Structures are given as structure tokens and as C-alpha cells.
Amino acid sequence: MHWTLRGPACALVASIAVGLAACGEREQNNSGEIRAAVTSFPDSLDPALAYTGEALQALWVVYTPLLSYAHAEGVAGTQIVPGLARALPKISADGKTYRLRLRKGLKYSDGRAVKASDFEHSVKRILNLESADTSYFERIVGAGAYLQSGRVRGDISGIETDDRTGAITISLEEPYGSFSNVLAMTFGAVVPGDTPFENQTKRPPPGVGAYKLANVRVNRGFELVKAAGFDVGDMPRARLDTISIEVVKNRGRQTQSVIRNELDYMTDPPAPDQLRSVRDRFAGKRYREFVTNSTYFFFLNHRLQPFSKKAVRQAVNYALDERALVRVFGGLLEPSCNFLPPRLAGYEKIEPCTYGDPDAPPDLGRARQLVKQAGAEGEEVTVYGTEEPEAKGAAEYFADVLSQIGLKGSPRIIPAANYYATIGNRKTRAQAGFANYFQDFARATTFFSIVDGAAIADTNSTNFGNIDDPQIDAALARADRNPRAAAVAKDYAAVDRRLLEEAHLVPYGHRELSVFFSDRIDFDECTAWHPVYNLDYTSLCLK
Amino acid sequence: MDEARHALEPATGDDPWRLALRRLRANRVAIGFGALFAVLLALSLAAPLWAHVAGTTPSRNHLADTIVIDGQRRDVVTEDRVPIGPTWRAKYFLGADGNGRDVAVRLLYGARNSLFIGITATLISVLLAVMLGLLAGYLRGWVDAVVSRALDVVWAFPVLLLGIALGVALARDGLRLGPLSISGGSKWIPTLIIGVVGAVYLARPLRGLVLSLREQDFVEAARAQGAGPLRIMLGELLPNLASTILVFVPLLVANAILLEGALSFLGAGVRPPDPSWGTMIGDGVALLTSAPHLMIVPGVMLVATVLALNVLGDGVRAALDPRAKVRVGR
Amino acid sequence: MLRFIARRLAGMLAVLFAVSVLTFLIFAVIPDGAPEDRMAGPTASPGEVAAVRREWGFDKPLYVQYARTMTKIFTGDVVSYVDRTNVVEEIGRGAPRTFSLAIGAAILWVAGGIALGLFGAARAGRATDRLITVLALIGVSMPVFWLGALASHYLGFEAGIFPDGGYAEIGRHGLLEWLWHLVLPWSVLAVVLIGVYSRVLRSNLLDALHADYVRTARAKGLSEGAVLRRHALPNALIPIVTLWGLDFGAVLGGGAVLTESVFDLQGVGQYFADSVGRLDVPPVLAVTMLGTFFIVAVNTIVDIAYAALDPRIRL
């Protein structure tokens, strides 16, 4: 059944996936080609590996996993719905077994039939390719043994599939409340059973989705082409014939191209010096801003001076002026006193703010006192950041703040391509730096994964500050077992508060992103913002 | 500037230096631009004074501050990151940059850094070039072979690429030469790089000059009197190199300043948050639409300084050695 | 003559070798942690990392690493540390852009320089000559990156007369688009050098015009114009040709990096700058070798040409 979008009210109705007649059906243009631009090529176009926003935004409409997110805006878009599976999984009483069944007659974009055993193969690829979120899948029984055996074609005991009936049964070692969310991530996308165990970015495998990948030129661009045979429940189909995505490194030129209608869509916000003019001229007509579920913060390395001292960490939190950072982001930042973003179960606004009203000037005097008392005056601190204008500005600002409270801050700007590998490497000895986290899925647990002691690693660590708080670790271990996020909301709220009280890091807000389109796109009817994947490509259509 | 050549041909036995000075002084244009350079130098030295008047430092971020102008309270940096333009007062005389820093203060400190690097690098170049030119030209043999080949290699290296590669490589963890340790963020890194690169332009002509000088009578005489190579090199040859060196110096400084600007613009020279003309131009490019003064002002100062040095250099050349073919930079 | 050429070529190879070693060392001595971690990527298994380390020889002494990397470059097999793209292919893609920029600008600056130099020499000492000298000096003092950014922004971005950056491939967009995208970069790159060339030509011409053989020609009754054209100009041009060769080699060898970056032409120079920032050694090594090759090759050709014209130089 076709699904048409008509405003937020319709989106809510649509997400229930019944009786869409109420929305009415306006004649939509269902063809055409558009050109989009990204600032950097996706880290990978292989669903088992892709992790960056650019990648996921494209892959979501190309590879459908067993479960998926509703194609809706706002909170409705965070709801999990069946993807390739017929229905949501039946979870056993002990929370350790998930039963699903594939829909009948599913075909990949190249025409081949989808088999249940393809899912097990897809999981084997994730485990072998050791991607960023492999750890979620290591919770499956037998995953460890499979990896140990070293035989890529070996069996994972915790996954049982039946190609005849399409049944899939997954057993977990321990109950994990967010496992349905894990199954909805693009990592869990089902690809054919003969897909090699290598990064397939140059020749991505076929998937089941509204679009398919074509014309992949690494570092330069790729295309999303309408997948004609796509028909899965009421998942939306492609409305455009081709979306060609090019890498244009210069945001200023992207902005100008969209203004002149030479480019139809840019994924990043407009260049900082054109923000005001774009807002003035196009807000509501071709341009919209959205708050994302993300958190932007400065990490503080607990294993090095001076941030091993709680007093110094608190001093920094006192001294930070969120109004300044809002300006660094050109207004595309929602200041906050919490670590968790507001639209998640477990968010409880911390009032009054632990370290002073974010709308008022910060208490520098108190900060200086704390630094002096801790004996950290004059300590040199390097603040890491990337070359992107917002990150650079934030790092330079933060280094200056440190200098104002008695430390000696100096920024160190490194290219974005190396950044996370550098600050995640213990040998770098990074004392502080710019960091952010966008949700992997819409649960508080994903945000707390980076402050969990278990995430500390020597290389490619995601816990940049080496936060190892037993209270937090214990609370998270308890809460993560429960599949119902609402039930453990209080635990998450407590962890959020503790992060601030112990000043384990310096959070300052949640990022706002934007969509900016050319005149050709039907802005009112055909542009949907998805809370997990940003722009929903399947919603795009021409006037 | 070529006119001086014809007007003041040497009379008999006049001291060449005094002659040169007279020629130079007659060259009003060169003197004028020399004065311009002196003014720019003085301004850069006055940087701390201006910082005191403006009440800030070159790296202090004033993102959330406001300022009252003509009774109106205005943001130093608005919420959509548009910094205030020139106020023509003590605070934010030339406006603020994207992080709320005072542009005028940064400009003067930037001038200090750029001029420091330019002049010091040139001194290093001259020192190196004199050493290499003297050793290679006078001692000849294998010393000359080694030095000439080394110069060939550095000469063949694409200058900018070498500078960028070294600048980035050394900026990470600094440089350690035996007991000497320089941190990655230090200004000495670009200074040394530019100094070494610049030496090549001067070393070759000096070597050629030494080669021709060593055959002359006064050197023979000194050798006959029992003077060792060191005394000959420093006592007899070096003074004769002076006029050539002087001709090159202004142009070497100009080239060094341009090279530092290029390296800093690409992020391989002066490191943030230290200002230099190159870094300010680089920062300013991102905000060209909303705040063009951020890029234009440091650029104008850079051009003015280099122009002054070029004109002065021309004048010095005309005064000392009008026939000299001086070539620095690409 | 043949021996001279052979010696020159041998010297060229020696210099290339020395430059490659120097470049390699610059990056080898950076304590960067293990490059194999970065090469294999953040999502690699320990097995993959070990494989990369063995393949590139990071566990072996420096000279082994150097040998392996250079072999890979010459067999065209070399891949970037950061994203595993083939370096030679990327250079191949950027080369036409860098060539287009360098050749066009070179023609522009030599033509402009000669024209202005002639004009200045003809009007020596008068107001127009002084004006040209002043303009030439200002041109020489301009930083290419600043002028380029200003031109690209005001003439491209704001006024829309030219595109504000980017490169149009002839094959895909046609000759006119290609030209239109290159006018600004050519002009900016040429402005700086026109100044230099016009002054050199002017001073050479003035020298030549005062030389003995020219006085003889004038005495024989030749007109001023003929004197200029047949005697002074050819002699004044010879050093220009050598200079032009050297400068062209230099621009091709890396001087284009600033112009390419400012106008986002995605040529070889920009590829170099991006790679250096990411400490990506293989592209840096390959581009440096290429750039040096051009510089040295042009120098050698110029030397050989001079030797062919003047036998005394071969000694």
C-alpha cells in the first residue's frame, strides 16, 4: 500500500500502519532526478561497516534490516516497526530469545530471493569485519566461539534459521533490553549469502530497499537509483528516479549552488558566513532547522593531570559559557545542562543547572578558586579539535577558557579524517578535546555507552575521557537488561545527574542540523526529517 | 630606479659605500618605502601597548560579550556568528573575528609574529648561505661537491611542498636536535624551515662570487703572508660578500614573509591560537561573506610590507650594484 | 654533447633519489604511533592490522620500508594510508587539472610579461613606464592565496561573473566551461609573475639597446623599430626563456598548490596538501617525486639547450 506524507498529523497516523485513507492522496510527482552534496564521502557503503551520518542516511533506504524505524517525523519516527520480518519479534520471558519470521516473497534489488540464512551470513560479516558496533552483536550466544574458531563459514550457535519457513531465532547470552533497536540498525541489514567478507564499498551488495546504490566512485560520489521491484509491507517507495550525491568539500560553494538551484540539497548546514542570509531568505520556504538527538561536549581525560582531579573538572564546568558556544555554532545548538538529549526516556531536566544558569555569565571566580585549591595552577592543557569551523572555534574557545581560570590552554587542530583515531588512542595522551555523539538508536543506553568503563580501549576507544565510575557502570549494567526503556527511566536520569555532579565531562548542548533545498523540491509535502536518520530520502519528490 | 645608475657614475677613488649611500638617499621612492617598512615594524613592536589600551590579549575569546556603542548595546558576536565590524574605538578598533577576538590586537601581534619569522629566518638564511658559500667556494674539492649536491637537492625540491611537509611533520611533536628541543607549536619551526629554504637562493650566488674572488691578488697576498683558510674566509672574502648580501636581504625578508603567509594559510606554519597574517587570512576566508574585513585587512598589511621591502630592495640594488641580477622566490 | 647529456641525466636521477629519501625520512621520523593502525582503519581486526604491518614492512628497518614503498609507487600499486584509494589513479585524475592551470598561466604570464616589458622599455623613464613598474612591483608583492580568495569571492561568488571555484572537465562540460573556470586561477597565478617578467625583460632590453652591436646597427641606418625587433629583442629574450622554463617547472612541481586550494581545482597540489595534513605518506611521497621530476627535468632540458647553443658550458 502506498504511503503518502501530509504533515505531522498524517505521519502519526501513518506510523500505526493501518487505514491510511484518512490522509487522502494528493497526486505526487513520482519521477525525476536530483543532485545532492555531502562534504565528505561516507566512511563506507558496506552496511556492515558504515557508521557516519552521510552513510547511514543513504544506506537506510537501500538496506532494510529485519526491523526498521517508522518513516515519520518527530518521536513517531523512533518507533520500531517490522522491516523484512513479518512482525515485531516475540521475546521470551527471560529476555534472552528473539523469534522472527521473514515475510514471503522478498527479493533483493538484483532479483534474487531473500533467504533466512542470509541473516546469519550478514551477522557473520559484522563480526568478522569488526565494525564500530560489532559489540552489540557479540551478545549473541556462540558469537565469541565463532570468532575464536577462525572459520568464516562456521556456524553461530545462537542463530537458527529455516529457509523453508523463513523463521529466525536469536539467543542472547544475557538479556539486553535494546536488542530490538540493534536489529533495526543498518548493521543488521540482510545481504545475500555470497557477499564476501571484505569491505564492499566499491561494489556494494544488493539489498532490499526503496533505492539501490549505483555508480559508486570512492571519494567522489555515488547514486541512489529507484529500485523498481521494492514492495515490503507499507514501507514507502522511491519517488525519484535518481539521487546523485557528490562530494563537494567547500560548504560555501554548496550553499551558493543550492541558492542558485544548481544543487537540490545539501546535507550539512549552510556555511557559517551565509547562515544569516539563508535564514532570512529561505526559512520556511526552502530551509528548516531541527534539533537532533545528540550531545556535544568536551572530554576530560581522567588518567592525566590536571583532570584526574574532580575539583579541576568542576572548575571547568563552572567556567564554561554556553552562550559563547551557541555563537560558535551559529545558533545551531540547543544549550543544555544535561548530558542526555531531551527527547529520550530517561531525560529529566536538571534544575537548577549544576554549574550555574546557562543564560547568565559563568562564575569564573569560583572556577579559579577551585583550580588554585587543587594546586593545578599553571598546568598546561592541550585541547584537541578538528579543522571544521565549528569544532575549531569550540576548541579555541575552550582553550581560552582554561587559560582564564589559571591553566594554560592551547588548542591543537588536526584534520577530521584522523581525529577519532587520534583521540581514541591512549598513546596520544589527549588531555581534553572536542567531541560529540549522535544516537545509534533512540535509547539513553546508547549515549551512556561512551561513558561506560567497559568502553575504554587502547586504540579506537569511544570513552575518550577514560571515565570509569563504578556507580555509573553498575547502574547501566542493571538498566540495560530491561527492554522497556520507560521502566528504567529513573536509573538513566540518575546516571545523567551523576555525570554532571562528578564533572566527568563538560556537556554543553545538542546540535541542530538543517535541510536546505532548491526550488525544484516540493518543500511542503515532500521533505521529512527523521529523528534517527536525518533526512528521509524516500520522502523527497519534485514539484 | 634605473636612472640612478646613469646619474652617479663613480668618480675616481670614492669610497664605494659612501657612494652607494648617496645613491640610495637620492632615491626618494626607495627611502619612502623604507620608511613605510620602519613604520610597520614600529607598529608591530607596539602591539603590547595597543593590547593594553584595548584591554585584551590576542587570543582572548569574547564570544558572549556585549559592547555599548553610541548608546546602543551590541553583541560582539551575534548568535549567527556575525562578528562586529570596525568600531574605530579603543575596543575592537577593527572589529572582532569569528571567536570574538579583537582584530586590531591580533593584527599587531600577527605583524610581530610574521615580521619576527621573516627577519629571523632571513638571518638564518644569510648565516647558512655565507657558511656554505665560503666553504664550498674556497675549499672546493669534496666539500664543494657535497655542498653543491645538497643545494641541488634542496633547490630541486618543490619549495612549498617541502615547507608544508616539514611544517606539518614537525608541528606534531616538535623537533629534537641533540640537547635542543623545540615544541611543536613553537614559532621556531616555521622560522627554521623558511630559513633553510631561503639559504639556497643566496648560497649559490655567494659560492660563485667566492669562486671568482679566491683567484684575485689580495687573496694570494694573504696566503703568501701565511694566513690560514679560516682567516682568509672571514677576513678577506667575507667583507667582499657584504654588498651582495645586502642586496639580497630585503628581498629574502619579503620572500620569507610571503612563504610564512602561505604556510600559515594552509595550516602548516604558525599554529592556532597564535596570530600571523597568514593564519588571519586563513580564518577570514570562512567568514568572507559576513565579515570581509577579517581577510582584507591582514592581506593589505602583508602586501604593504612586502611591497615596501621590494621597493627598498630595488633601491639598495640600484645603489650598490645596478647590474646585479637578483632572483629570489618563485 | 652526448656525454654531457648523459651526465646531466645521471645527475637528475641522483637528485630524484635523494629527494625521495629525504621526503620519506621526514615522515618516517614522526612518532605517529603505528601507521598500520591508521591504514587498516578503525574497523580492522588485529589480524588485518598485522597483515598491513607485514605488507608495508612497518616492523622492519627504515630502508626496507622505503624500498617497499618506492616499489609500490613504481608498480602503481601504492594505496593511501587513510582510505586505501590508489594513489597513482588519484594523481592521474588530478594531473590534467594541474597541467591546465600551469600551462595556461605560463602562457599568460610570459605573454603579459613580454608585452609589458616591451612597453616599459620603449617608454623608459616616462610616466607610463613608472606606472608599469609600480604595478609590477605590487603584483610581485601579492600573496597568491589572498588574491585568489578575493578574486574567487568577489568576482565569482558575489558578482557571478565567474564560477567561484571548481574545475570543469572538457570531456564532461565542454571547452567553454573549462575555460570559464580557469580564467580566474590563470589570472591570479600570472599576476605575480607578470610583474617579475616585465621587469626582467625591460632591464634586459635596455641593456641590449645600449650594447655595441646595436649601436653599430643604428649607425648603419636601421630604424629604431627594426633595431628592437631584429637585434635587441632576440637577445633579451634568451634569459626570459630559461627563466620561464624554471618557473614553469616550479609551478608544475608544486607552486600550484596554493592556487589549486583556493579555487578548489582538485589537482595534484591540492591532493598533496590534503594528504600531508592527514600524515598520509604514500601520496606525499608520490607527488613530491613527481614535482621534483618536473623541476629537475625542466632544469636539465634548459641546461642541455644552453649547452647545445654554447659549447663552452659543457666543460
CSV table of C-alpha atoms in Angstrom, one decimal, chain B residues 62-244:
chain,number,residue,atom,x,y,z
B,62,HIS,CA,34.9,37.5,23.8
B,63,LEU,CA,32.1,35.4,22.2
B,64,ALA,CA,29.4,36.2,24.7
B,65,ASP,CA,30.4,39.8,25.5
B,66,THR,CA,28.5,42.9,24.6
B,67,ILE,CA,29.7,46.4,24.0
B,68,VAL,CA,28.0,49.8,24.1
B,69,ILE,CA,28.4,51.9,21.0
B,70,ASP,CA,26.6,55.3,20.7
B,71,GLY,CA,24.3,54.3,23.5
B,72,GLN,CA,23.3,51.0,21.8
B,73,ARG,CA,24.3,47.7,23.3
B,74,ARG,CA,25.5,45.3,20.6
B,75,ASP,CA,26.8,41.8,20.6
B,76,VAL,CA,30.5,41.3,19.9
B,77,VAL,CA,29.5,38.2,18.0
B,78,THR,CA,25.8,37.7,17.2
B,79,GLU,CA,24.1,34.4,17.6
B,80,ASP,CA,24.5,33.6,14.0
B,81,ARG,CA,28.3,34.1,14.3
B,82,VAL,CA,28.5,37.5,12.6
B,83,PRO,CA,31.2,39.4,14.4
B,84,ILE,CA,31.1,43.2,14.9
B,85,GLY,CA,32.7,45.3,12.3
B,86,PRO,CA,35.3,48.1,13.0
B,87,THR,CA,34.2,50.4,15.8
B,88,TRP,CA,37.1,52.8,15.4
B,89,ARG,CA,37.4,53.0,19.2
B,90,ALA,CA,39.8,51.5,21.7
B,91,LYS,CA,37.9,48.3,22.0
B,92,TYR,CA,37.5,46.3,18.7
B,93,PHE,CA,39.1,49.1,16.7
B,94,LEU,CA,39.0,46.9,13.6
B,95,GLY,CA,36.1,44.8,14.8
B,96,ALA,CA,36.2,41.2,16.1
B,97,ASP,CA,36.7,37.8,14.4
B,98,GLY,CA,34.6,34.6,14.5
B,99,ASN,CA,35.7,33.8,18.0
B,100,GLY,CA,35.2,37.3,19.4
B,101,ARG,CA,38.9,38.2,19.4
B,102,ASP,CA,39.9,41.8,18.9
B,103,VAL,CA,41.1,42.1,15.3
B,104,ALA,CA,43.4,45.1,15.7
B,105,VAL,CA,45.2,43.5,18.6
B,106,ARG,CA,45.6,40.3,16.7
B,107,LEU,CA,46.7,42.2,13.6
B,108,LEU,CA,49.5,43.9,15.5
B,109,TYR,CA,50.6,40.7,17.3
B,110,GLY,CA,50.3,38.9,13.9
B,111,ALA,CA,52.6,41.5,12.4
B,112,ARG,CA,55.0,40.9,15.2
B,113,ASN,CA,55.0,37.2,14.5
B,114,SER,CA,55.2,37.5,10.7
B,115,LEU,CA,58.0,40.0,10.9
B,116,PHE,CA,59.8,38.1,13.5
B,117,ILE,CA,59.7,34.9,11.5
B,118,GLY,CA,60.6,36.8,8.3
B,119,ILE,CA,63.6,38.6,9.7
B,120,THR,CA,64.9,35.8,11.8
B,121,ALA,CA,64.5,33.3,9.0
B,122,THR,CA,66.5,35.7,6.8
B,123,LEU,CA,69.2,36.0,9.3
B,124,ILE,CA,69.4,32.2,9.4
B,125,SER,CA,69.4,32.1,5.6
B,126,VAL,CA,72.3,34.6,5.5
B,127,LEU,CA,74.3,32.7,8.1
B,128,LEU,CA,73.8,29.4,6.4
B,129,ALA,CA,74.4,30.8,2.9
B,130,VAL,CA,77.6,32.5,4.0
B,131,MET,CA,78.9,29.4,5.6
B,132,LEU,CA,78.1,27.2,2.7
B,133,GLY,CA,79.2,29.7,0.1
B,134,LEU,CA,82.5,30.3,1.8
B,135,LEU,CA,83.2,26.6,2.5
B,136,ALA,CA,82.2,25.4,-1.0
B,137,GLY,CA,83.7,28.2,-2.9
B,138,TYR,CA,87.0,28.5,-1.1
B,139,LEU,CA,87.8,24.9,-0.1
B,140,ARG,CA,86.5,23.4,-3.3
B,141,GLY,CA,87.2,19.7,-3.7
B,142,TRP,CA,84.9,17.2,-2.0
B,143,VAL,CA,83.4,19.9,0.3
B,144,ASP,CA,82.2,21.8,-2.7
B,145,ALA,CA,80.9,18.6,-4.3
B,146,VAL,CA,78.9,17.7,-1.2
B,147,VAL,CA,77.5,21.2,-0.6
B,148,SER,CA,76.7,21.8,-4.2
B,149,ARG,CA,74.8,18.5,-4.4
B,150,ALA,CA,73.0,19.3,-1.2
B,151,LEU,CA,72.0,22.6,-2.6
B,152,ASP,CA,70.9,20.9,-5.8
B,153,VAL,CA,68.6,18.6,-3.9
B,154,VAL,CA,67.0,21.4,-1.8
B,155,TRP,CA,66.8,23.5,-4.9
B,156,ALA,CA,65.0,20.7,-6.8
B,157,PHE,CA,62.6,20.2,-4.0
B,158,PRO,CA,59.3,22.0,-4.7
B,159,VAL,CA,59.7,24.7,-2.1
B,160,LEU,CA,56.2,25.0,-1.0
B,161,LEU,CA,55.7,21.2,-0.8
B,162,LEU,CA,58.9,20.9,1.3
B,163,GLY,CA,57.7,23.7,3.6
B,164,ILE,CA,54.2,22.2,4.0
B,165,ALA,CA,55.6,18.7,4.6
B,166,LEU,CA,58.1,19.9,7.2
B,167,GLY,CA,55.7,22.3,8.8
B,168,VAL,CA,53.1,19.6,9.3
B,169,ALA,CA,55.5,16.9,10.3
B,170,LEU,CA,57.3,18.9,12.9
B,171,ALA,CA,54.2,20.6,14.3
B,172,ARG,CA,53.0,17.3,15.7
B,173,ASP,CA,55.7,16.6,18.3
B,174,GLY,CA,58.3,19.2,17.7
B,175,LEU,CA,61.9,18.9,16.9
B,176,ARG,CA,64.8,17.4,18.9
B,177,LEU,CA,68.3,18.2,17.8
B,178,GLY,CA,70.5,16.7,20.4
B,179,PRO,CA,70.1,18.8,23.5
B,180,LEU,CA,67.9,21.4,21.7
B,181,SER,CA,64.2,20.7,22.0
B,182,ILE,CA,61.6,22.8,20.2
B,183,SER,CA,57.9,22.2,20.9
B,184,GLY,CA,55.5,21.5,18.0
B,185,GLY,CA,53.6,24.7,18.5
B,186,SER,CA,56.7,27.0,18.6
B,187,LYS,CA,57.3,29.7,16.0
B,188,TRP,CA,60.8,28.4,15.6
B,189,ILE,CA,59.6,25.6,13.5
B,190,PRO,CA,58.4,27.7,10.5
B,191,THR,CA,61.3,30.0,11.1
B,192,LEU,CA,63.9,27.3,10.7
B,193,ILE,CA,62.1,25.8,7.7
B,194,ILE,CA,61.9,29.1,5.9
B,195,GLY,CA,65.5,29.9,6.9
B,196,VAL,CA,66.8,26.8,5.5
B,197,VAL,CA,64.8,27.1,2.3
B,198,GLY,CA,65.9,30.7,1.8
B,199,ALA,CA,69.5,30.0,2.2
B,200,VAL,CA,69.6,28.2,-1.1
B,201,TYR,CA,68.8,31.4,-3.1
B,202,LEU,CA,71.8,33.1,-1.6
B,203,ALA,CA,74.2,30.3,-1.3
B,204,ARG,CA,74.7,29.8,-5.0
B,205,PRO,CA,75.5,33.4,-5.9
B,206,LEU,CA,77.8,33.6,-2.9
B,207,ARG,CA,79.6,30.5,-3.9
B,208,GLY,CA,80.0,31.8,-7.4
B,209,LEU,CA,81.3,35.1,-6.0
B,210,VAL,CA,83.8,33.3,-3.7
B,211,LEU,CA,85.0,31.2,-6.6
B,212,SER,CA,85.9,34.3,-8.6
B,213,LEU,CA,87.3,36.2,-5.6
B,214,ARG,CA,89.7,33.5,-4.5
B,215,GLU,CA,91.7,33.9,-7.7
B,216,GLN,CA,92.3,37.5,-7.1
B,217,ASP,CA,95.6,39.1,-5.9
B,218,PHE,CA,94.6,40.2,-2.4
B,219,VAL,CA,93.8,36.6,-1.5
B,220,GLU,CA,97.1,35.4,-3.0
B,221,ALA,CA,98.8,38.0,-0.9
B,222,ALA,CA,97.1,36.9,2.3
B,223,ARG,CA,98.0,33.3,1.6
B,224,ALA,CA,101.6,34.3,1.0
B,225,GLN,CA,101.6,36.0,4.4
B,226,GLY,CA,100.7,32.7,6.0
B,227,ALA,CA,97.1,33.3,6.7
B,228,GLY,CA,95.1,30.1,7.3
B,229,PRO,CA,91.9,29.3,5.4
B,230,LEU,CA,89.7,30.5,8.2
B,231,ARG,CA,91.3,33.9,8.4
B,232,ILE,CA,91.1,34.3,4.6
B,233,MET,CA,87.5,33.3,4.5
B,234,LEU,CA,86.4,35.5,7.4
B,235,GLY,CA,88.9,38.3,7.0
B,236,GLU,CA,89.3,38.7,3.3
B,237,LEU,CA,86.4,37.1,1.5
B,238,LEU,CA,83.6,37.9,3.8
B,239,PRO,CA,83.8,41.7,3.6
B,240,ASN,CA,83.6,41.4,-0.1
B,241,LEU,CA,80.4,39.5,0.1
B,242,ALA,CA,78.8,42.2,2.1
B,243,SER,CA,77.3,44.2,-0.7
B,244,THR,CA,75.9,41.1,-2.4
